[in-house]
GROMACS .gro file of N, CA and C in nm:
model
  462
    1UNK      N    1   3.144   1.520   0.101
    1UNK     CA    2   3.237   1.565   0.000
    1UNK      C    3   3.262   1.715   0.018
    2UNK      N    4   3.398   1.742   0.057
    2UNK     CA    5   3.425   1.921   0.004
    2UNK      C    6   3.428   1.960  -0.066
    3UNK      N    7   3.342   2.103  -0.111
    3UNK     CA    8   3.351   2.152  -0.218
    3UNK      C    9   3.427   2.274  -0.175
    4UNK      N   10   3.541   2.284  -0.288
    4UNK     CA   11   3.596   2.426  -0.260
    4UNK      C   12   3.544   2.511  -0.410
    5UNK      N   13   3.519   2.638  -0.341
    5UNK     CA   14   3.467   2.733  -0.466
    5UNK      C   15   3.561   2.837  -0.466
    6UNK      N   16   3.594   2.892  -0.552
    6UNK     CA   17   3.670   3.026  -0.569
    6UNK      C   18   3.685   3.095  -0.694
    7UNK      N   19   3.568   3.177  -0.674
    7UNK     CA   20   3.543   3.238  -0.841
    7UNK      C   21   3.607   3.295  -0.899
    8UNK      N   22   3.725   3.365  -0.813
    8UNK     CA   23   3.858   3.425  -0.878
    8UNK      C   24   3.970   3.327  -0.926
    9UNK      N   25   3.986   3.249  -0.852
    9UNK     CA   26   4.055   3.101  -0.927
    9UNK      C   27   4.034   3.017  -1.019
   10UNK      N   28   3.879   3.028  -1.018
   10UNK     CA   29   3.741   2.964  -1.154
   10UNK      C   30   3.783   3.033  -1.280
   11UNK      N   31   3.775   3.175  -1.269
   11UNK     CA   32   3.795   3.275  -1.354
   11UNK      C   33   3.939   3.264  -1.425
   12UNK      N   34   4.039   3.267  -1.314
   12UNK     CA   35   4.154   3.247  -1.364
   12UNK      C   36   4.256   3.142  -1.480
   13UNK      N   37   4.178   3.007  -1.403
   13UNK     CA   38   4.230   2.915  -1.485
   13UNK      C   39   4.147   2.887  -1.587
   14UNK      N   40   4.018   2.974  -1.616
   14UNK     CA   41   3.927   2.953  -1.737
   14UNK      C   42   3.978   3.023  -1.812
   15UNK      N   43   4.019   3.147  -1.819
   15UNK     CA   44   4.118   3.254  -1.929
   15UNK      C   45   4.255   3.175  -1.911
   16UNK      N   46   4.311   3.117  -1.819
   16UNK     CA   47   4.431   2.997  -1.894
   16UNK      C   48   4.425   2.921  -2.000
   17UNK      N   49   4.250   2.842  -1.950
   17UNK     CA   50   4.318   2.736  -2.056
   17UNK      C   51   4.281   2.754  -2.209
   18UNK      N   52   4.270   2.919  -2.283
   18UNK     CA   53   4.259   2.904  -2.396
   18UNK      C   54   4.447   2.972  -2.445
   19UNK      N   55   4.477   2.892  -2.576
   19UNK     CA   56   4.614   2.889  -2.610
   19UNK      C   57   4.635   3.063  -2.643
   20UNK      N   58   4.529   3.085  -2.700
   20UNK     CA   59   4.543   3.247  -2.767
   20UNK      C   60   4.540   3.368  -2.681
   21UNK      N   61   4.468   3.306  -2.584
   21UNK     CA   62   4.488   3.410  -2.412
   21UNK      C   63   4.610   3.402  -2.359
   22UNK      N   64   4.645   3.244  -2.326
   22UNK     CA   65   4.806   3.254  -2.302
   22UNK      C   66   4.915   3.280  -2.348
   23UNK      N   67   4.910   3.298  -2.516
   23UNK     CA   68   4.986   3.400  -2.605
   23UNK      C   69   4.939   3.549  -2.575
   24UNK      N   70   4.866   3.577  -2.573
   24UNK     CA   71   4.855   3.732  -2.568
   24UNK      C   72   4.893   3.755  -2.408
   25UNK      N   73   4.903   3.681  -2.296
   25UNK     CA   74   4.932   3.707  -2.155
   25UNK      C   75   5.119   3.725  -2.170
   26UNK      N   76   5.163   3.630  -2.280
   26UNK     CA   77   5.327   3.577  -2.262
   26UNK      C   78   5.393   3.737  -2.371
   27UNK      N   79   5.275   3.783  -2.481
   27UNK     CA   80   5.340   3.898  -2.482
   27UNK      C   81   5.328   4.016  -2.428
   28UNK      N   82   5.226   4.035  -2.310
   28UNK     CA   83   5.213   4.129  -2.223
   28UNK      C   84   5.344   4.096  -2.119
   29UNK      N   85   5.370   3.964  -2.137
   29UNK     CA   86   5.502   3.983  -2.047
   29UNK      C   87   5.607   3.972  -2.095
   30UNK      N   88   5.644   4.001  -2.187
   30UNK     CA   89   5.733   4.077  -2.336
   30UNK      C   90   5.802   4.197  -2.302
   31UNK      N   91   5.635   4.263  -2.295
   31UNK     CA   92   5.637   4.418  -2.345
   31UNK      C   93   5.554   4.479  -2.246
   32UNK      N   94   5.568   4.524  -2.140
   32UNK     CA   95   5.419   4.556  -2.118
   32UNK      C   96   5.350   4.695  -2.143
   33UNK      N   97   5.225   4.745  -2.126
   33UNK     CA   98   5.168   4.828  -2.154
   33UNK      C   99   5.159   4.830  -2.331
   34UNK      N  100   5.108   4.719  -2.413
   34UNK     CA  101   5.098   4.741  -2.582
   34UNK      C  102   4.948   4.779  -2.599
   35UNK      N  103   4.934   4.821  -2.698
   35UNK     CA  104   4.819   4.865  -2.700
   35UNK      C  105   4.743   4.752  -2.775
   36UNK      N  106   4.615   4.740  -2.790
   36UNK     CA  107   4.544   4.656  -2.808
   36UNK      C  108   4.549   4.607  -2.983
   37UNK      N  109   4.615   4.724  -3.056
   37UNK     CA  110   4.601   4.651  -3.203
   37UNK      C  111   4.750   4.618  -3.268
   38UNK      N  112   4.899   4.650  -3.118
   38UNK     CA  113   5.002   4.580  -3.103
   38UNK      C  114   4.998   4.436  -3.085
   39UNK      N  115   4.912   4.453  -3.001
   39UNK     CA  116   4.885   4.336  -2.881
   39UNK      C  117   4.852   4.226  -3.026
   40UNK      N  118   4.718   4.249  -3.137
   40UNK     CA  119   4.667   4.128  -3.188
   40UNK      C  120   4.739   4.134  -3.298
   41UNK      N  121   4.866   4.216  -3.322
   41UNK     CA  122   4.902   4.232  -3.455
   41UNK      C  123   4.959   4.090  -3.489
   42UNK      N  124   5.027   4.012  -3.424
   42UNK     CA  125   5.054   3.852  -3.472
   42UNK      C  126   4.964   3.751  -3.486
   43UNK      N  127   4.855   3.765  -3.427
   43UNK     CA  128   4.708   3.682  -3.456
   43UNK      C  129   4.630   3.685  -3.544
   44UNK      N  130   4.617   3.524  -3.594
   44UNK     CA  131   4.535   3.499  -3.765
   44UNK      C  132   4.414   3.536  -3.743
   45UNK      N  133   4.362   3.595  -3.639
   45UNK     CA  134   4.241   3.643  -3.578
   45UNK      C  135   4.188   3.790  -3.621
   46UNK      N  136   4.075   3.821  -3.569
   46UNK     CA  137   4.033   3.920  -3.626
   46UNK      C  138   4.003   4.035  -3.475
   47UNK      N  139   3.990   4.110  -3.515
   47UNK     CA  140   4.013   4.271  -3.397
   47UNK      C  141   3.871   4.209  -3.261
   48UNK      N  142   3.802   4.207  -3.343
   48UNK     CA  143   3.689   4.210  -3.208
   48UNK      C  144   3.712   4.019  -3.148
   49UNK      N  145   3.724   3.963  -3.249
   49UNK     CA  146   3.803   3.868  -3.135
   49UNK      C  147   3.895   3.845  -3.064
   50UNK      N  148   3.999   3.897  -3.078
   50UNK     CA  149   4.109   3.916  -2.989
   50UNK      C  150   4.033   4.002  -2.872
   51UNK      N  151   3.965   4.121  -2.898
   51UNK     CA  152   3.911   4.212  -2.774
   51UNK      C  153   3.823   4.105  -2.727
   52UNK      N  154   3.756   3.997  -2.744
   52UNK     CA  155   3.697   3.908  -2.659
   52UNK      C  156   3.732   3.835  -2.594
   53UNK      N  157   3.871   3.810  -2.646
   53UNK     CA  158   3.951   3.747  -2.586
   53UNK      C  159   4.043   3.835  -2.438
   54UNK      N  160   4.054   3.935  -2.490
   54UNK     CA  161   4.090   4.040  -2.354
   54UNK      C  162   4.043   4.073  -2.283
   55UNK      N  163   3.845   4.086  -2.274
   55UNK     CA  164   3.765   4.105  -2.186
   55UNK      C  165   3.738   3.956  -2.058
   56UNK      N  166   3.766   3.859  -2.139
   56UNK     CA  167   3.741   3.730  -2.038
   56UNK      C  168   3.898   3.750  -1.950
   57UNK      N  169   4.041   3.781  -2.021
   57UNK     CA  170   4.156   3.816  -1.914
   57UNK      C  171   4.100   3.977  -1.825
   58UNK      N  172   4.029   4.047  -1.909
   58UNK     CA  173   3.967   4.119  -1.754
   58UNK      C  174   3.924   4.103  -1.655
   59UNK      N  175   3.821   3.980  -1.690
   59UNK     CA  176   3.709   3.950  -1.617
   59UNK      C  177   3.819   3.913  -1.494
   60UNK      N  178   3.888   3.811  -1.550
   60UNK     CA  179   3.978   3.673  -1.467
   60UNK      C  180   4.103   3.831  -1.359
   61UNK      N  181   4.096   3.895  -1.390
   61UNK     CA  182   4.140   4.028  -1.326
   61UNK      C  183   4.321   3.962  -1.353
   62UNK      N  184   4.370   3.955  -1.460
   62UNK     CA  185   4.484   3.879  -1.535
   62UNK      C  186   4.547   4.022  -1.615
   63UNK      N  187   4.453   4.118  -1.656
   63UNK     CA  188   4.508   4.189  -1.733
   63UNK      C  189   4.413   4.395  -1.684
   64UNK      N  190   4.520   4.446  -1.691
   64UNK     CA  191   4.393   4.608  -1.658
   64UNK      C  192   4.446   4.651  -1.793
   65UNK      N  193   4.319   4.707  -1.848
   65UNK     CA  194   4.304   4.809  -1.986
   65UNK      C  195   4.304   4.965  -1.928
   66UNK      N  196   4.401   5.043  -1.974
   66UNK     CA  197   4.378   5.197  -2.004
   66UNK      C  198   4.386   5.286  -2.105
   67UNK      N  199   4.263   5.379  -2.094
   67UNK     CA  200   4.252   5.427  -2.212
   67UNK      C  201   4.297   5.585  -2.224
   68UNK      N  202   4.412   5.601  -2.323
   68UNK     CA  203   4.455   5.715  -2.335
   68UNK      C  204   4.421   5.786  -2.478
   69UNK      N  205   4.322   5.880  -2.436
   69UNK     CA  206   4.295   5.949  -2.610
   69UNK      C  207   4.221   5.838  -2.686
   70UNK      N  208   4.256   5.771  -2.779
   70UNK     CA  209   4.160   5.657  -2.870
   70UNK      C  210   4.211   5.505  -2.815
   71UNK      N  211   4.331   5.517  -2.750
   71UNK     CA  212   4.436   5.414  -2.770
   71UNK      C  213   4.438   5.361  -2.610
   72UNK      N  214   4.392   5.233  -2.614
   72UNK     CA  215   4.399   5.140  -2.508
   72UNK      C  216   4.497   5.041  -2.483
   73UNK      N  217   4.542   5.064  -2.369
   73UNK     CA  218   4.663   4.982  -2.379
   73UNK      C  219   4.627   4.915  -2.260
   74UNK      N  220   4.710   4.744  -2.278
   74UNK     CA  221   4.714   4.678  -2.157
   74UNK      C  222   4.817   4.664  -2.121
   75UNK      N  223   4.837   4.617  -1.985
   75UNK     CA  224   4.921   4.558  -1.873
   75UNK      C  225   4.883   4.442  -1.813
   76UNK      N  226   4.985   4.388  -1.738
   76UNK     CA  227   4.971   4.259  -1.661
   76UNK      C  228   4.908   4.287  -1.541
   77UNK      N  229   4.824   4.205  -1.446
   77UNK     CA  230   4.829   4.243  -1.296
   77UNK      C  231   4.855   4.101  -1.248
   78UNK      N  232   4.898   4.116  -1.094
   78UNK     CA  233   4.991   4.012  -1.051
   78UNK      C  234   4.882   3.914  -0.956
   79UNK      N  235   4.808   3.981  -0.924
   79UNK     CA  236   4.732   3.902  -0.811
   79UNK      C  237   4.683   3.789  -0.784
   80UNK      N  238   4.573   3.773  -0.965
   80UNK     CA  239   4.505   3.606  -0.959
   80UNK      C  240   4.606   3.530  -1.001
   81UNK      N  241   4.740   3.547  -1.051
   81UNK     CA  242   4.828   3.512  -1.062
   81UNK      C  243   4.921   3.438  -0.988
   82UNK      N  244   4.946   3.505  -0.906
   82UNK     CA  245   4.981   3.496  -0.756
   82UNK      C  246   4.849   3.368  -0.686
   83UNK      N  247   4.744   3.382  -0.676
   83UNK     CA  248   4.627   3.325  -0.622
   83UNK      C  249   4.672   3.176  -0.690
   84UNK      N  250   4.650   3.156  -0.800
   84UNK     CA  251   4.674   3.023  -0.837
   84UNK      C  252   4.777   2.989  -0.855
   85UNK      N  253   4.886   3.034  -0.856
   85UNK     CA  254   5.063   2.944  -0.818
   85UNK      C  255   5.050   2.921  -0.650
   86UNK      N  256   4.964   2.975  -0.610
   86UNK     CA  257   4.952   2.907  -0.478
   86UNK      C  258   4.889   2.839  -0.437
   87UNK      N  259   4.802   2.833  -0.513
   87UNK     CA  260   4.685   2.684  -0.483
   87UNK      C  261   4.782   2.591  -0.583
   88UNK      N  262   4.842   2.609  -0.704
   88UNK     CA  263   4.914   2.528  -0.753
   88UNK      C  264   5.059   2.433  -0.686
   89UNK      N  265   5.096   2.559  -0.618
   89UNK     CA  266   5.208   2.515  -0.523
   89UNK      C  267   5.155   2.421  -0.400
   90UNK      N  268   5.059   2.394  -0.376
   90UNK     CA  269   4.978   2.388  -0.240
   90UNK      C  270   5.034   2.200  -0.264
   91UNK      N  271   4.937   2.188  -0.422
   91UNK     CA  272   4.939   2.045  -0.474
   91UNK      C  273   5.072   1.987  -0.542
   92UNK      N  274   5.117   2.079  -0.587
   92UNK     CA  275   5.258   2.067  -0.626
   92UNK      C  276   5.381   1.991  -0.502
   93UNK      N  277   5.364   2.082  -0.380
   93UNK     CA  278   5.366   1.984  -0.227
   93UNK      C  279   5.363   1.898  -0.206
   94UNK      N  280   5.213   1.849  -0.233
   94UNK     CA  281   5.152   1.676  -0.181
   94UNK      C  282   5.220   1.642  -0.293
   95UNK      N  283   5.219   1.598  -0.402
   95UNK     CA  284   5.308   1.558  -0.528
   95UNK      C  285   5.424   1.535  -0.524
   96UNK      N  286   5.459   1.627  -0.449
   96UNK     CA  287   5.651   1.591  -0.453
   96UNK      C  288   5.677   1.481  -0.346
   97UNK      N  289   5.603   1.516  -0.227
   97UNK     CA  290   5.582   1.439  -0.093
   97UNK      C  291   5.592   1.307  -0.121
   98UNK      N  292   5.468   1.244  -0.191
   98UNK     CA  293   5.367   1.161  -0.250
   98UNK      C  294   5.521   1.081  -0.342
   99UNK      N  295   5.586   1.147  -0.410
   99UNK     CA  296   5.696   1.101  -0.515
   99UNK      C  297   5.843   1.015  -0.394
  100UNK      N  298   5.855   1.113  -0.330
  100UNK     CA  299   5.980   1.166  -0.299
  100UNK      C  300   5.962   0.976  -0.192
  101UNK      N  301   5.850   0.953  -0.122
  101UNK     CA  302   5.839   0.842  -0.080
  101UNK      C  303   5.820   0.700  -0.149
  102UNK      N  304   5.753   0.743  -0.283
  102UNK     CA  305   5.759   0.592  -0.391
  102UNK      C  306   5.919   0.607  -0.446
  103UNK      N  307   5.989   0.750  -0.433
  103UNK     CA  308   6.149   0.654  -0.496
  103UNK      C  309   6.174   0.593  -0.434
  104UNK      N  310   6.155   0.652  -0.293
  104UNK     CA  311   6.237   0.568  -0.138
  104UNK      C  312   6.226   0.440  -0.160
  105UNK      N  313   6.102   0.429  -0.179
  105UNK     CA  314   6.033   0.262  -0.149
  105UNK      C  315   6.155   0.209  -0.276
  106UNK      N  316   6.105   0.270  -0.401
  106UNK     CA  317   6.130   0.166  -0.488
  106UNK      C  318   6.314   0.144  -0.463
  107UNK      N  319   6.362   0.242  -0.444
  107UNK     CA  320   6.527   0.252  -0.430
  107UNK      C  321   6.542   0.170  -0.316
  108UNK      N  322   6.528   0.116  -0.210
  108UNK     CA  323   6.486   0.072  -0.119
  108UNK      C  324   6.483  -0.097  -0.156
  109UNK      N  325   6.409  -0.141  -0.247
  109UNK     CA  326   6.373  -0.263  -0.314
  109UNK      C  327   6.478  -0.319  -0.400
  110UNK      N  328   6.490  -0.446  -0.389
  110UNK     CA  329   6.621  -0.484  -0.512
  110UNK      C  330   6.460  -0.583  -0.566
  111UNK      N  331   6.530  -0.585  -0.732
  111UNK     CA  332   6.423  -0.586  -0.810
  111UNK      C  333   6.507  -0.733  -0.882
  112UNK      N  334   6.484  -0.824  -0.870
  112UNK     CA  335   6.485  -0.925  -1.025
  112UNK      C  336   6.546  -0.872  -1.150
  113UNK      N  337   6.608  -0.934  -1.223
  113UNK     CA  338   6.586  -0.877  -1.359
  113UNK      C  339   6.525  -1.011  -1.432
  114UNK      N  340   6.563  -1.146  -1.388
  114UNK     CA  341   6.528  -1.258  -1.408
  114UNK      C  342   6.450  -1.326  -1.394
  115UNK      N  343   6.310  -1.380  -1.396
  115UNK     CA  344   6.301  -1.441  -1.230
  115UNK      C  345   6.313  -1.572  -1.258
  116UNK      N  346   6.323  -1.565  -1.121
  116UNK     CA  347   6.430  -1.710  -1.048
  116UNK      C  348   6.367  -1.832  -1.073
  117UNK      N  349   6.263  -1.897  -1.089
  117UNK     CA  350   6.176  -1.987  -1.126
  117UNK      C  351   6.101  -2.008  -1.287
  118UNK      N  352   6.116  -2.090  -1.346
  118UNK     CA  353   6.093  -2.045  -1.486
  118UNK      C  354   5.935  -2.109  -1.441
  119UNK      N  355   5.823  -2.022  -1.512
  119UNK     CA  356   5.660  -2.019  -1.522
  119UNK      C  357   5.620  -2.152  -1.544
  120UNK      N  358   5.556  -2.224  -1.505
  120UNK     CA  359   5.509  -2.389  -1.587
  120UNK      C  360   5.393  -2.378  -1.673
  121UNK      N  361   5.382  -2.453  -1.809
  121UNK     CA  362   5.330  -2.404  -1.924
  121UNK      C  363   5.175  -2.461  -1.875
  122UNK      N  364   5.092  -2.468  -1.910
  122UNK     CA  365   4.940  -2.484  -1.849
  122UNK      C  366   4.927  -2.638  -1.945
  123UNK      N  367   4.915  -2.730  -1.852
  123UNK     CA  368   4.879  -2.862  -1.957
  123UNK      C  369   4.746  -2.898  -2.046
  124UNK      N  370   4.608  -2.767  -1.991
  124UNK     CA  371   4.495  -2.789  -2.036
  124UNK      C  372   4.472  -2.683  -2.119
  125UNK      N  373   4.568  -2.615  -2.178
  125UNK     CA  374   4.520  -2.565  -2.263
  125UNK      C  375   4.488  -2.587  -2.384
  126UNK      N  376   4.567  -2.719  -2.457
  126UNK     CA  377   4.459  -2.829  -2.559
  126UNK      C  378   4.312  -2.774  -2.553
  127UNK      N  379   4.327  -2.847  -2.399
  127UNK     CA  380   4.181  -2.887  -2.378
  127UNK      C  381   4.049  -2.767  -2.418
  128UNK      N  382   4.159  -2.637  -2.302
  128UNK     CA  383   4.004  -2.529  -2.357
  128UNK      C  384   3.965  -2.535  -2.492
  129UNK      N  385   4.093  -2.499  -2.571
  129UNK     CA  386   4.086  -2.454  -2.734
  129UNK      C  387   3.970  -2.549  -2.797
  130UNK      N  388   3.990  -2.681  -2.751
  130UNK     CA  389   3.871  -2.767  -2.813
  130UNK      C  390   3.731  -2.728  -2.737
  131UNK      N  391   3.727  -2.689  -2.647
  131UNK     CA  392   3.584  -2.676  -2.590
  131UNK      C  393   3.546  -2.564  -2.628
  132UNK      N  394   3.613  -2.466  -2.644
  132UNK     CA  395   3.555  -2.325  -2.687
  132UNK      C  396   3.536  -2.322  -2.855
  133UNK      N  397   3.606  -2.443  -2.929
  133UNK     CA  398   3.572  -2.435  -3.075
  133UNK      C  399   3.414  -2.502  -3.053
  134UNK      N  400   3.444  -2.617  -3.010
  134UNK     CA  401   3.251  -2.727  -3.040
  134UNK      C  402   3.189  -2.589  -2.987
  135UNK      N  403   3.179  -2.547  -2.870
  135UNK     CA  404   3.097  -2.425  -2.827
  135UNK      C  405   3.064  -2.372  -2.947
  136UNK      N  406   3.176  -2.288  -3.030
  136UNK     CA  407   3.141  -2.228  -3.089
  136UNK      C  408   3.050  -2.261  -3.215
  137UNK      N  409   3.075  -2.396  -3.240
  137UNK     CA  410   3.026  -2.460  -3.347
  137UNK      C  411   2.891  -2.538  -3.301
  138UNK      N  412   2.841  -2.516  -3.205
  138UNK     CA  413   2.715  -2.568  -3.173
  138UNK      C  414   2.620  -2.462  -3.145
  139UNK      N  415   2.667  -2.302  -3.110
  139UNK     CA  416   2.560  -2.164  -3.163
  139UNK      C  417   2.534  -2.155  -3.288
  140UNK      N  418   2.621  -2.201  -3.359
  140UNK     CA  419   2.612  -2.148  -3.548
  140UNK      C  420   2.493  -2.273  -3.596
  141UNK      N  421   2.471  -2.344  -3.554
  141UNK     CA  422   2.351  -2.474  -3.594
  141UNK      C  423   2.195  -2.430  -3.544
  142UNK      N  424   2.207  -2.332  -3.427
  142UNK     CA  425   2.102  -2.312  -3.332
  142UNK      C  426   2.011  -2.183  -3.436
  143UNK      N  427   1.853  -2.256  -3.447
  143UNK     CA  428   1.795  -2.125  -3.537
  143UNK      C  429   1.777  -2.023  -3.447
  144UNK      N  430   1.746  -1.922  -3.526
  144UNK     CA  431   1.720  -1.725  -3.434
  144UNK      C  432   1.556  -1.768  -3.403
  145UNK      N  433   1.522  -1.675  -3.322
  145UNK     CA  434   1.408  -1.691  -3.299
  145UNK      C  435   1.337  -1.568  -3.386
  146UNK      N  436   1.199  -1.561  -3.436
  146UNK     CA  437   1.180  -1.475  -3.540
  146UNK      C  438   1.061  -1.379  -3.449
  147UNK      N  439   1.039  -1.236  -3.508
  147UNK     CA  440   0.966  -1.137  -3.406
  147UNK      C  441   0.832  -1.185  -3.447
  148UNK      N  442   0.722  -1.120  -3.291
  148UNK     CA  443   0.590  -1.159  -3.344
  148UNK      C  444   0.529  -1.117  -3.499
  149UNK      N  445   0.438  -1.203  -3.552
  149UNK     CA  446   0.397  -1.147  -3.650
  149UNK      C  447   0.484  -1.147  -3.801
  150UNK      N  448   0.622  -1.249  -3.798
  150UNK     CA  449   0.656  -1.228  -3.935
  150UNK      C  450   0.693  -1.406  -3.982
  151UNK      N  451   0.651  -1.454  -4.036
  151UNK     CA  452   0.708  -1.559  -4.087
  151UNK      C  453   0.842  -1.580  -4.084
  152UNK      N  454   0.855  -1.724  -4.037
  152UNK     CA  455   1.031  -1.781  -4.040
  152UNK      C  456   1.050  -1.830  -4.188
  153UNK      N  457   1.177  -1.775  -4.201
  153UNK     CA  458   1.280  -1.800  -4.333
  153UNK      C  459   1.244  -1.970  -4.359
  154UNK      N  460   1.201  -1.973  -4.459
  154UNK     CA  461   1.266  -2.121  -4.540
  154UNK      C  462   1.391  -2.186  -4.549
   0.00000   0.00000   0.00000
């Protein structure tokens, strides 16, 4: 089995898949350079969570913080960005490939809408329905067996 590892791609699509990272990424690409208490001013969230939320887009190298005087502001960076639309594009490829040959096929195929032979109805099915009722009606007569050590029911 191959294993592919790539801790910058690990990183990346782990700060994707939370919704509140990818809102705060879609208004860095708004606006860029807001400062950090721009940045969470639309979030039902609170200050040091949003900044926790900006340190994991650090980590994922998605976002650079600079600090001018008290006031930190972020920006976008393009790179792991770049990194995974290309591993995305890679599969996106085989996918289309993979498609582009099941239309063929199916466009390719003339399909029924009818079919041509009408099904023949099963003549024994009477029959199961009665064997699976006595079945059933010959477990419900059968006593349980009782655990060691306790007297059987009267």
């Amino acid at each position: 089995m191959v294993k592919y590892r790539d801790e910058t791609l690990d990183r990346t699509f782990a700060a994707l898949s939370d919704p509140t990272r990818r809102a705060l990424l879609a208004r860095l690409g708004e606006r860029d350079g807001l400062s950090v208490s721009e940045l969470a001013a639309p979030f039902p969230v609170s200050l040091p969570a949003i900044m926790k939320h900006l340190d994991v887009l650090t980590d994922a190298g998605l976002i650079a913080r600079e600090k001018t005087g008290r006031t930190v502001s972020c920006r976008l960076t393009a790179q792991p960005m770049e990194q995974a639309m290309n591993w995305l594009n890679r599969y996106a490829q085989f996918w289309s490939e993979k498609f582009d040959r099941l239309a063929a096929f199916v466009e390719e195929e003339t399909w029924p809408t009818q079919p041509s032979t009408p099904i023949p109805a099963q003549p024994n099915v009477q029959a199961n329905v009665q064997a699976s009722r006595s079945r059933a009606g010959s477990a419900h007569g059968r006593r349980k067996s009782t655990p060691p050590g306790r007297k059987p029911r009267s």
